[in-house]
């Protein structure tokens, strides 16, 4: 990609680039260390307050009763609203990444080909004079 500056990157190429980079750096030890640092596995009680643990357990209990109370139609409507909300918050790649501006290619002005001719010879001089006469006639017609 660095050799093709300004080339459009499709969504498939972004996924490919991310996957290559992620696979190079990811491994199980790093994932486990990430969970350990966050305190979520094995559960490190020093990382979390008791209020937070109590709040999550009460949420788990209330979400189970809430799921039973919802009808299938309400579930479908709520998921479609969530999808719409996610789509409304989409961010353009141009807002995140500075896209380099390519210089506009300079267009050459087409110059008219002019052939050199020796007009001292009679046949060439006659042809040249005929062309000049036709040009003058065209200009007078306009």
PDB file of C-alpha atoms in Angstrom:
ATOM      1  CA  UNK A   1       0.000   0.000   0.000  1.00  0.00           C
ATOM      2  CA  UNK A   2       2.869   2.408   0.658  1.00  0.00           C
ATOM      3  CA  UNK A   3       4.132   1.920  -2.872  1.00  0.00           C
ATOM      4  CA  UNK A   4       0.726   2.890  -4.311  1.00  0.00           C
ATOM      5  CA  UNK A   5       0.077   6.208  -2.584  1.00  0.00           C
ATOM      6  CA  UNK A   6      -3.356   7.554  -3.370  1.00  0.00           C
ATOM      7  CA  UNK A   7      -4.770   4.227  -4.536  1.00  0.00           C
ATOM      8  CA  UNK A   8      -8.218   3.611  -3.128  1.00  0.00           C
ATOM      9  CA  UNK A   9      -8.348   0.988  -0.400  1.00  0.00           C
ATOM     10  CA  UNK A  10     -11.497  -1.104  -0.389  1.00  0.00           C
ATOM     11  CA  UNK A  11     -13.150  -2.518   2.702  1.00  0.00           C
ATOM     12  CA  UNK A  12     -11.791  -5.952   1.810  1.00  0.00           C
ATOM     13  CA  UNK A  13      -8.225  -4.684   1.713  1.00  0.00           C
ATOM     14  CA  UNK A  14      -8.678  -3.001   5.109  1.00  0.00           C
ATOM     15  CA  UNK A  15      -9.791  -6.320   6.566  1.00  0.00           C
ATOM     16  CA  UNK A  16      -6.857  -8.074   4.922  1.00  0.00           C
ATOM     17  CA  UNK A  17      -4.351  -5.536   6.264  1.00  0.00           C
ATOM     18  CA  UNK A  18      -5.827  -5.663   9.767  1.00  0.00           C
ATOM     19  CA  UNK A  19      -5.908  -9.474   9.773  1.00  0.00           C
ATOM     20  CA  UNK A  20      -2.269  -9.723   8.717  1.00  0.00           C
ATOM     21  CA  UNK A  21      -1.148  -7.281  11.398  1.00  0.00           C
ATOM     22  CA  UNK A  22      -3.352  -8.840  14.080  1.00  0.00           C
ATOM     23  CA  UNK A  23      -2.156 -12.371  13.313  1.00  0.00           C
ATOM     24  CA  UNK A  24       1.457 -11.240  13.521  1.00  0.00           C
ATOM     25  CA  UNK A  25       1.101  -9.841  17.022  1.00  0.00           C
ATOM     26  CA  UNK A  26      -1.644 -11.964  18.562  1.00  0.00           C
ATOM     27  CA  UNK A  27      -1.089 -15.063  20.616  1.00  0.00           C
ATOM     28  CA  UNK A  28      -2.684 -16.736  23.632  1.00  0.00           C
ATOM     29  CA  UNK A  29      -0.230 -15.377  26.171  1.00  0.00           C
ATOM     30  CA  UNK A  30      -0.958 -11.792  25.182  1.00  0.00           C
ATOM     31  CA  UNK A  31      -4.696 -12.409  25.376  1.00  0.00           C
ATOM     32  CA  UNK A  32      -4.391 -14.010  28.818  1.00  0.00           C
ATOM     33  CA  UNK A  33      -2.181 -11.160  30.029  1.00  0.00           C
ATOM     34  CA  UNK A  34      -4.754  -8.673  28.786  1.00  0.00           C
ATOM     35  CA  UNK A  35      -7.514 -10.365  30.771  1.00  0.00           C
ATOM     36  CA  UNK A  36      -5.259 -10.594  33.822  1.00  0.00           C
ATOM     37  CA  UNK A  37      -4.384  -6.892  33.588  1.00  0.00           C
ATOM     38  CA  UNK A  38      -8.070  -6.004  33.376  1.00  0.00           C
ATOM     39  CA  UNK A  39      -8.781  -8.217  36.377  1.00  0.00           C
ATOM     40  CA  UNK A  40     -11.486 -10.202  34.639  1.00  0.00           C
ATOM     41  CA  UNK A  41      -9.698 -13.598  34.569  1.00  0.00           C
ATOM     42  CA  UNK A  42      -9.064 -15.085  37.014  1.00  0.00           C
ATOM     43  CA  UNK A  43     -11.329 -12.721  38.903  1.00  0.00           C
ATOM     44  CA  UNK A  44      -9.144 -10.273  40.786  1.00  0.00           C
ATOM     45  CA  UNK A  45     -11.216  -8.792  43.590  1.00  0.00           C
ATOM     46  CA  UNK A  46      -8.693  -5.992  44.118  1.00  0.00           C
ATOM     47  CA  UNK A  47      -9.382  -4.618  40.635  1.00  0.00           C
ATOM     48  CA  UNK A  48     -13.161  -4.298  41.112  1.00  0.00           C
ATOM     49  CA  UNK A  49     -15.224  -2.540  43.766  1.00  0.00           C
ATOM     50  CA  UNK A  50     -17.884  -4.510  45.600  1.00  0.00           C
ATOM     51  CA  UNK A  51     -20.527  -2.096  44.351  1.00  0.00           C
ATOM     52  CA  UNK A  52     -19.627  -2.927  40.769  1.00  0.00           C
ATOM     53  CA  UNK A  53     -19.781  -6.677  41.394  1.00  0.00           C
ATOM     54  CA  UNK A  54     -23.166  -6.298  43.148  1.00  0.00           C
ATOM     55  CA  UNK A  55     -24.507  -4.158  40.299  1.00  0.00           C
ATOM     56  CA  UNK A  56     -23.544  -6.724  37.663  1.00  0.00           C
ATOM     57  CA  UNK A  57     -25.115  -9.591  39.584  1.00  0.00           C
ATOM     58  CA  UNK A  58     -28.369  -7.637  39.994  1.00  0.00           C
ATOM     59  CA  UNK A  59     -28.323  -6.820  36.270  1.00  0.00           C
ATOM     60  CA  UNK A  60     -27.973 -10.500  35.409  1.00  0.00           C
ATOM     61  CA  UNK A  61     -31.006 -11.354  37.553  1.00  0.00           C
ATOM     62  CA  UNK A  62     -33.166  -8.541  36.176  1.00  0.00           C
ATOM     63  CA  UNK A  63     -32.208  -9.217  32.551  1.00  0.00           C
ATOM     64  CA  UNK A  64     -33.438 -12.815  32.868  1.00  0.00           C
ATOM     65  CA  UNK A  65     -36.892 -11.691  34.010  1.00  0.00           C
ATOM     66  CA  UNK A  66     -36.930  -8.965  31.368  1.00  0.00           C
ATOM     67  CA  UNK A  67     -36.202 -11.474  28.609  1.00  0.00           C
ATOM     68  CA  UNK A  68     -39.125 -13.622  29.725  1.00  0.00           C
ATOM     69  CA  UNK A  69     -41.454 -10.605  29.739  1.00  0.00           C
ATOM     70  CA  UNK A  70     -40.643  -9.516  26.186  1.00  0.00           C
ATOM     71  CA  UNK A  71     -42.708 -10.855  23.321  1.00  0.00           C
ATOM     72  CA  UNK A  72     -40.978 -12.006  20.121  1.00  0.00           C
ATOM     73  CA  UNK A  73     -42.312  -8.955  18.222  1.00  0.00           C
ATOM     74  CA  UNK A  74     -40.841  -6.592  20.775  1.00  0.00           C
ATOM     75  CA  UNK A  75     -37.509  -8.387  20.581  1.00  0.00           C
ATOM     76  CA  UNK A  76     -37.389  -7.997  16.806  1.00  0.00           C
ATOM     77  CA  UNK A  77     -38.302  -4.332  17.022  1.00  0.00           C
ATOM     78  CA  UNK A  78     -35.668  -3.645  19.658  1.00  0.00           C
ATOM     79  CA  UNK A  79     -32.916  -5.374  17.683  1.00  0.00           C
ATOM     80  CA  UNK A  80     -33.819  -3.470  14.523  1.00  0.00           C
ATOM     81  CA  UNK A  81     -33.664  -0.207  16.497  1.00  0.00           C
ATOM     82  CA  UNK A  82     -30.227  -1.171  17.759  1.00  0.00           C
ATOM     83  CA  UNK A  83     -29.050  -1.893  14.212  1.00  0.00           C
ATOM     84  CA  UNK A  84     -30.389   1.458  13.016  1.00  0.00           C
ATOM     85  CA  UNK A  85     -28.656   3.249  15.866  1.00  0.00           C
ATOM     86  CA  UNK A  86     -25.363   1.547  15.018  1.00  0.00           C
ATOM     87  CA  UNK A  87     -25.710   2.421  11.336  1.00  0.00           C
ATOM     88  CA  UNK A  88     -26.537   6.034  12.136  1.00  0.00           C
ATOM     89  CA  UNK A  89     -23.298   6.355  14.104  1.00  0.00           C
ATOM     90  CA  UNK A  90     -21.055   5.118  11.289  1.00  0.00           C
ATOM     91  CA  UNK A  91     -17.894   7.141  10.735  1.00  0.00           C
ATOM     92  CA  UNK A  92     -16.280   7.728   7.387  1.00  0.00           C
ATOM     93  CA  UNK A  93     -12.717   6.552   6.888  1.00  0.00           C
ATOM     94  CA  UNK A  94     -11.856  10.037   5.607  1.00  0.00           C
ATOM     95  CA  UNK A  95     -12.715  11.467   9.046  1.00  0.00           C
ATOM     96  CA  UNK A  96     -10.220   9.157  10.746  1.00  0.00           C
ATOM     97  CA  UNK A  97      -7.320   8.936   8.293  1.00  0.00           C
ATOM     98  CA  UNK A  98      -5.556  11.750   6.469  1.00  0.00           C
ATOM     99  CA  UNK A  99      -5.881  10.904   2.806  1.00  0.00           C
ATOM    100  CA  UNK A 100      -2.960  12.192   0.734  1.00  0.00           C
ATOM    101  CA  UNK A 101      -3.817  14.513  -2.121  1.00  0.00           C
ATOM    102  CA  UNK A 102      -2.392  13.412  -5.422  1.00  0.00           C
ATOM    103  CA  UNK A 103      -1.039  16.092  -7.708  1.00  0.00           C
ATOM    104  CA  UNK A 104      -3.154  16.464 -10.816  1.00  0.00           C
ATOM    105  CA  UNK A 105      -1.354  15.074 -13.846  1.00  0.00           C
ATOM    106  CA  UNK A 106      -0.226  17.814 -16.165  1.00  0.00           C
ATOM    107  CA  UNK A 107      -1.918  17.524 -19.494  1.00  0.00           C
ATOM    108  CA  UNK A 108       0.107  18.266 -22.554  1.00  0.00           C
ATOM    109  CA  UNK A 109      -1.448  20.600 -25.018  1.00  0.00           C
ATOM    110  CA  UNK A 110      -1.522  18.850 -28.317  1.00  0.00           C
ATOM    111  CA  UNK A 111       0.582  20.777 -30.758  1.00  0.00           C
ATOM    112  CA  UNK A 112      -0.306  20.611 -34.383  1.00  0.00           C
ATOM    113  CA  UNK A 113       2.091  18.648 -36.511  1.00  0.00           C
ATOM    114  CA  UNK A 114       3.804  20.723 -39.123  1.00  0.00           C
ATOM    115  CA  UNK A 115       5.752  19.017 -41.811  1.00  0.00           C
ATOM    116  CA  UNK A 116       8.615  20.763 -43.461  1.00  0.00           C
ATOM    117  CA  UNK A 117       8.649  20.903 -47.229  1.00  0.00           C
ATOM    118  CA  UNK A 118      10.885  22.373 -49.835  1.00  0.00           C
ATOM    119  CA  UNK A 119       8.666  24.614 -51.920  1.00  0.00           C
ATOM    120  CA  UNK A 120      11.113  25.491 -54.637  1.00  0.00           C
ATOM    121  CA  UNK A 121      10.064  22.512 -56.682  1.00  0.00           C
ATOM    122  CA  UNK A 122       6.998  23.186 -58.796  1.00  0.00           C
ATOM    123  CA  UNK A 123       4.747  20.220 -57.796  1.00  0.00           C
ATOM    124  CA  UNK A 124       5.280  20.834 -54.057  1.00  0.00           C
ATOM    125  CA  UNK A 125       4.792  24.557 -54.488  1.00  0.00           C
ATOM    126  CA  UNK A 126       1.515  23.931 -56.301  1.00  0.00           C
ATOM    127  CA  UNK A 127       0.250  21.588 -53.549  1.00  0.00           C
ATOM    128  CA  UNK A 128       1.213  24.094 -50.868  1.00  0.00           C
ATOM    129  CA  UNK A 129      -0.536  26.923 -52.678  1.00  0.00           C
ATOM    130  CA  UNK A 130      -3.687  24.792 -53.101  1.00  0.00           C
ATOM    131  CA  UNK A 131      -3.777  24.080 -49.356  1.00  0.00           C
ATOM    132  CA  UNK A 132      -3.326  27.744 -48.566  1.00  0.00           C
ATOM    133  CA  UNK A 133      -6.112  28.629 -50.973  1.00  0.00           C
ATOM    134  CA  UNK A 134      -8.467  26.093 -49.329  1.00  0.00           C
ATOM    135  CA  UNK A 135      -7.696  27.554 -45.894  1.00  0.00           C
ATOM    136  CA  UNK A 136      -8.458  31.054 -47.108  1.00  0.00           C
ATOM    137  CA  UNK A 137     -11.723  29.887 -48.684  1.00  0.00           C
ATOM    138  CA  UNK A 138     -12.801  28.185 -45.430  1.00  0.00           C
ATOM    139  CA  UNK A 139     -12.027  31.306 -43.422  1.00  0.00           C
ATOM    140  CA  UNK A 140     -14.008  33.463 -45.828  1.00  0.00           C
ATOM    141  CA  UNK A 141     -16.981  31.064 -45.618  1.00  0.00           C
ATOM    142  CA  UNK A 142     -17.155  31.517 -41.846  1.00  0.00           C
TER     143      UNK A 142
END
